[in-house]
Tab-separated table of C-alpha atoms in Angstrom:
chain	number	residue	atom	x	y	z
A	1	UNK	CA	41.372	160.021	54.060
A	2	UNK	CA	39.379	160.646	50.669
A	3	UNK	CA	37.091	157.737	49.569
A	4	UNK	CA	38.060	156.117	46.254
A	5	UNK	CA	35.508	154.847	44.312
A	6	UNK	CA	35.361	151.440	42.703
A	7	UNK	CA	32.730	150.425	40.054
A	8	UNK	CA	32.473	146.748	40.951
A	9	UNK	CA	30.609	143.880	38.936
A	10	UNK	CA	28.865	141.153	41.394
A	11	UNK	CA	30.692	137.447	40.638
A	12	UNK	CA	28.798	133.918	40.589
A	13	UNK	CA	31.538	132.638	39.388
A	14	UNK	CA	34.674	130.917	41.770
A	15	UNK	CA	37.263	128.575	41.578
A	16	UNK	CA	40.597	128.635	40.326
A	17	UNK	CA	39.615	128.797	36.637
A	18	UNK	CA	37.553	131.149	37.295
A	19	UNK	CA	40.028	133.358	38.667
A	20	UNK	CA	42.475	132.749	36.091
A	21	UNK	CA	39.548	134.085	33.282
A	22	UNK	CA	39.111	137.050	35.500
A	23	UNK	CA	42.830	137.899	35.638
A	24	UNK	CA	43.240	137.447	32.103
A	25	UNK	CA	40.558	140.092	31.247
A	26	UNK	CA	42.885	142.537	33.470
A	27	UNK	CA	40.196	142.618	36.591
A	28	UNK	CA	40.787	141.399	40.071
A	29	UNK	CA	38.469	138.617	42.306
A	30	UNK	CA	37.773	140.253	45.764
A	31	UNK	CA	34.837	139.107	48.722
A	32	UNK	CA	33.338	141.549	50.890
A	33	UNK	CA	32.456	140.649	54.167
A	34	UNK	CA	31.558	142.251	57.805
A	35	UNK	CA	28.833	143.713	60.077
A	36	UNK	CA	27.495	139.940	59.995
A	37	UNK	CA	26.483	139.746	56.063
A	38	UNK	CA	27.430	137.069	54.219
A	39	UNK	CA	29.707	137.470	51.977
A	40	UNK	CA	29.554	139.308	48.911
A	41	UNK	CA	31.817	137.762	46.097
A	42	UNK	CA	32.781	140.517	43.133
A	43	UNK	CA	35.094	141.567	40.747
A	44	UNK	CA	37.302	144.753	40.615
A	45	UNK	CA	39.002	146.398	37.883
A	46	UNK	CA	42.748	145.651	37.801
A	47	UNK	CA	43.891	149.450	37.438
A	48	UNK	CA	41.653	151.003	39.411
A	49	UNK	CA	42.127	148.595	42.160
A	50	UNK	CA	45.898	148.790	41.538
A	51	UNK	CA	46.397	152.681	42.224
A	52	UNK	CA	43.858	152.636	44.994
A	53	UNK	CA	46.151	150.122	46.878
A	54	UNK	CA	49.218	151.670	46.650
A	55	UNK	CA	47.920	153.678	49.649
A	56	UNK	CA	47.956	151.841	53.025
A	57	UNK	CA	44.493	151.398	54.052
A	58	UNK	CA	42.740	152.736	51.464
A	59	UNK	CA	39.758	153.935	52.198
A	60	UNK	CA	37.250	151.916	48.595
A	61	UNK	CA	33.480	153.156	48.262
A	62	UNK	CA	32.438	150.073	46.246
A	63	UNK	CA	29.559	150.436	44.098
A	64	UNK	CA	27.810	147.476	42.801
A	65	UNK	CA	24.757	147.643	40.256
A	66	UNK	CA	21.908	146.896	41.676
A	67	UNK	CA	23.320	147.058	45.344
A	68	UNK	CA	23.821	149.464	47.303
A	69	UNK	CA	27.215	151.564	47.806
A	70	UNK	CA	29.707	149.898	50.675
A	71	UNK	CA	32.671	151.386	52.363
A	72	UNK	CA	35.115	149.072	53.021
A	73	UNK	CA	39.095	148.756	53.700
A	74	UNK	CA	41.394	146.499	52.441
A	75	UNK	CA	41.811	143.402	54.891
A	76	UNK	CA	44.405	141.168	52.792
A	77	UNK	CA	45.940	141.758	49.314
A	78	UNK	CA	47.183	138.665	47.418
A	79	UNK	CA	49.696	139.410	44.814
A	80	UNK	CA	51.547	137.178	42.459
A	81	UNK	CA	54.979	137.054	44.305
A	82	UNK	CA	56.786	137.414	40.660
A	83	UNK	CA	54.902	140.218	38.907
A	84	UNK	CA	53.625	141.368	41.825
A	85	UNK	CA	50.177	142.420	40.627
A	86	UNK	CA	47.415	141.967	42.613
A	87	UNK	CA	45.797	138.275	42.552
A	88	UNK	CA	42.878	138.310	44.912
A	89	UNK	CA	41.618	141.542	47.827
A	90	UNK	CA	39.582	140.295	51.126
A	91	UNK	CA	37.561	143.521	51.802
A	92	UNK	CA	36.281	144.487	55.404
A	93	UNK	CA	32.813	146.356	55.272
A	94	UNK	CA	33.052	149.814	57.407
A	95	UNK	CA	30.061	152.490	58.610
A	96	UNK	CA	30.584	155.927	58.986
A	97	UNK	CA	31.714	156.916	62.683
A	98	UNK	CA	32.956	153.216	63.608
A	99	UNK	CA	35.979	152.658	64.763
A	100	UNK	CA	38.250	150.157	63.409
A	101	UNK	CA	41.268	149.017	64.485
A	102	UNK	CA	44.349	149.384	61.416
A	103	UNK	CA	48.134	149.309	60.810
A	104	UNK	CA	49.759	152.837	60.075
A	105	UNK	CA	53.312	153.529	58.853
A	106	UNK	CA	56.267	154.978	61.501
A	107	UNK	CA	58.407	157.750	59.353
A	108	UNK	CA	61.422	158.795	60.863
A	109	UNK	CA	62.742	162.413	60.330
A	110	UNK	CA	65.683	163.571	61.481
A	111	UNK	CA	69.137	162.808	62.493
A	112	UNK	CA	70.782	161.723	66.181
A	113	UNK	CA	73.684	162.765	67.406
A	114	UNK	CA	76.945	161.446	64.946
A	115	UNK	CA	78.121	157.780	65.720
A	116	UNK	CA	75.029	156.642	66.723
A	117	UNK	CA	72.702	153.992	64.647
A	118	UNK	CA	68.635	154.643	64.555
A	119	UNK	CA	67.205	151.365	64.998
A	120	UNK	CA	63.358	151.336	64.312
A	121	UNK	CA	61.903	148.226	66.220
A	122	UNK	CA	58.404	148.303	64.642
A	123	UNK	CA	58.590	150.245	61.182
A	124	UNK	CA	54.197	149.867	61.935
A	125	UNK	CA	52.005	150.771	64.614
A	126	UNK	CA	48.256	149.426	65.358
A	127	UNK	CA	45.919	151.950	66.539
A	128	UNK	CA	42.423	152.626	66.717
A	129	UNK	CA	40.474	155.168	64.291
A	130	UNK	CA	37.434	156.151	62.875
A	131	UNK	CA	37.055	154.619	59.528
A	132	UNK	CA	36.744	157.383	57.346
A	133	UNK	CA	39.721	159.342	59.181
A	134	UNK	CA	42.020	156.548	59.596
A	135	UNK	CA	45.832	158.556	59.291
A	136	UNK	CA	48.418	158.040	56.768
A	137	UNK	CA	51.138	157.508	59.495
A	138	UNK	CA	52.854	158.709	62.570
A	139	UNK	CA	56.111	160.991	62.257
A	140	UNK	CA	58.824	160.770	64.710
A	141	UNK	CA	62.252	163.032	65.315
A	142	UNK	CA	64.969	161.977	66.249
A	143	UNK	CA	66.958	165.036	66.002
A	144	UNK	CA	70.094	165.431	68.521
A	145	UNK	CA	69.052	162.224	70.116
A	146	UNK	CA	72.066	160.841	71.782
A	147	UNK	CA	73.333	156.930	72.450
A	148	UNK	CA	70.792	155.253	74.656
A	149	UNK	CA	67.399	157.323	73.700
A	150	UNK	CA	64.573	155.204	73.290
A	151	UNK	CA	61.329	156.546	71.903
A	152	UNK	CA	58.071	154.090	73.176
A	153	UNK	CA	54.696	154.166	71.636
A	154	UNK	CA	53.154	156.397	74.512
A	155	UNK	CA	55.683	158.949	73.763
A	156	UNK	CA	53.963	159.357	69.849
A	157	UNK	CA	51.753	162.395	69.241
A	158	UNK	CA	48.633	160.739	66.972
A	159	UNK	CA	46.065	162.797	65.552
A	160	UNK	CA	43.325	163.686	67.414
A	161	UNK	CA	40.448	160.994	67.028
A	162	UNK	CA	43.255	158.080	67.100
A	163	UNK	CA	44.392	156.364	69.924
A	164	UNK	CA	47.090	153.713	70.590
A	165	UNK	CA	45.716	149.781	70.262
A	166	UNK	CA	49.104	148.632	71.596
A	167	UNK	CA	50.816	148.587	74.904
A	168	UNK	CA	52.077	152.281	75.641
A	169	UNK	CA	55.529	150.928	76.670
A	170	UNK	CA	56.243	148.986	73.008
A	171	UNK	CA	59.615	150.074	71.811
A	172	UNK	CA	59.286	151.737	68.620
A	173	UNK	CA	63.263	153.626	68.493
A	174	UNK	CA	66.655	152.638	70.077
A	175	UNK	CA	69.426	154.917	69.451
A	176	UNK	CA	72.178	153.485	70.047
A	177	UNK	CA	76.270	153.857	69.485
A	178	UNK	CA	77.426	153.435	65.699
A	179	UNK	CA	79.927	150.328	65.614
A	180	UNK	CA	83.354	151.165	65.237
A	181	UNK	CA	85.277	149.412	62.453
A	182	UNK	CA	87.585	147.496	65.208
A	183	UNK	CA	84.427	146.334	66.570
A	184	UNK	CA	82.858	145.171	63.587
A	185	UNK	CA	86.584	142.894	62.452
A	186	UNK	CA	86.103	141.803	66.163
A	187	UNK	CA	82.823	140.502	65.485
A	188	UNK	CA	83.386	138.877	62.314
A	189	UNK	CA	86.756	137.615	63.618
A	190	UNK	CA	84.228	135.535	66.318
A	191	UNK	CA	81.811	134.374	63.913
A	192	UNK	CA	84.252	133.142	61.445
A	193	UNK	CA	86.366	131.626	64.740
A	194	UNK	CA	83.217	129.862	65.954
A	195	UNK	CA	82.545	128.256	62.213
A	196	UNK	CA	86.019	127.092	62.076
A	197	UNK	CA	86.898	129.434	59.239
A	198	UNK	CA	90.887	130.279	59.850
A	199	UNK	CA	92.130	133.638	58.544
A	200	UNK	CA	95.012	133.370	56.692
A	201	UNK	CA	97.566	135.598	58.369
A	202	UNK	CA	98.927	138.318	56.109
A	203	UNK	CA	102.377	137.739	54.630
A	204	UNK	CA	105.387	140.403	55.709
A	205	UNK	CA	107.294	141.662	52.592
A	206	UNK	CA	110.963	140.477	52.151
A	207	UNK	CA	113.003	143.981	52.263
């Protein structure tokens, strides 16, 4: 994964107004923190920060005047749950060669056999990874999988250098059969049966 670099401005400034001054000039409030610093409050700029986020465990070389360059990863992203743009980034300092333990994506390619439903029990995986070749996600097939295939996390093929940091036997596919439309009425027929909801029973046409 490519390093993005950041140009970062240190912050002695905190509190809620403070934030609110630093949103309104379009830049974003982060802390850095790890490998037992203390941590190092700054701010980032709002696009920059933005587009470099919009990849899952982005991999930021923040650069700091006067400091020298970190590499850290995105721990937690805060964003404004109407406009969505980003409110506040907890960043996790990284070295070169160490492992860290991240999140990656499960994509699904494919298709099972027809009348079947692909049921992804965890749409993310945690595994273990060098920092600076963390993957972009794992890629599973379920082509021609029939009714009853299950795919578990010991059965994905990660790239070399990343291991599993979950328990080999964690479902991550069921395939199982589609439900038929007399099923599905049966179902609903229950649920509405067990709220006390009556169907109304349809009417016959006079001839």
């Amino acid at each position: 994964m490519a390093e993005v670099k950041i140009q970062a401005e240190s912050r002695t400034e905190f509190g809620k107004g403070a934030a609110r001054r630093i949103r309104r000039d379009h830049k974003v409030p982060a802390v850095l923190y790890g490998h037992g610093t203390d941590p190092v409050h700054i701010t980032l700029p709002g696009h920059d920060t933005m587009l470099a986020l919009k990849t899952a465990n982005a991999l930021l070389l923040i650069e700091v005047e006067g400091s020298e360059s970190l590499l850290a990863l995105p721990k937690q992203v805060q964003r404004d749950p109407i406009k969505n743009t980003i409110e506040h980034v907890d960043l996790v300092i990284v070295k070169r060669g160490e492992k860290v333990q991240v999140e990656i994506q499960v994509h699904i390619e494919g298709d099972a056999v027809s009348e079947t439903l692909v049921v992804v029990e965890n749409q993310t995986i945690l595994v273990e990874a060098e920092a600076t070749h963390i993957p972009d996600g794992v890629t599973v097939s379920v082509e021609g999988l029939d009714a009853g295939a299950q795919i578990h996390a010991s059965d994905l093929k990660l790239p070399a250098g990343t291991t599993l940091a979950i328990e080999p036997d964690t479902l991550i596919v069921n395939v199982t059969a589609a439900q038929t439309a007399a099923q599905a009425d049966a179902e609903m027929a229950e649920a509405e049966a067990e709220a006390g909801i009556e169907r109304d029973e349809p009417v016959a046409a006079e001839a």
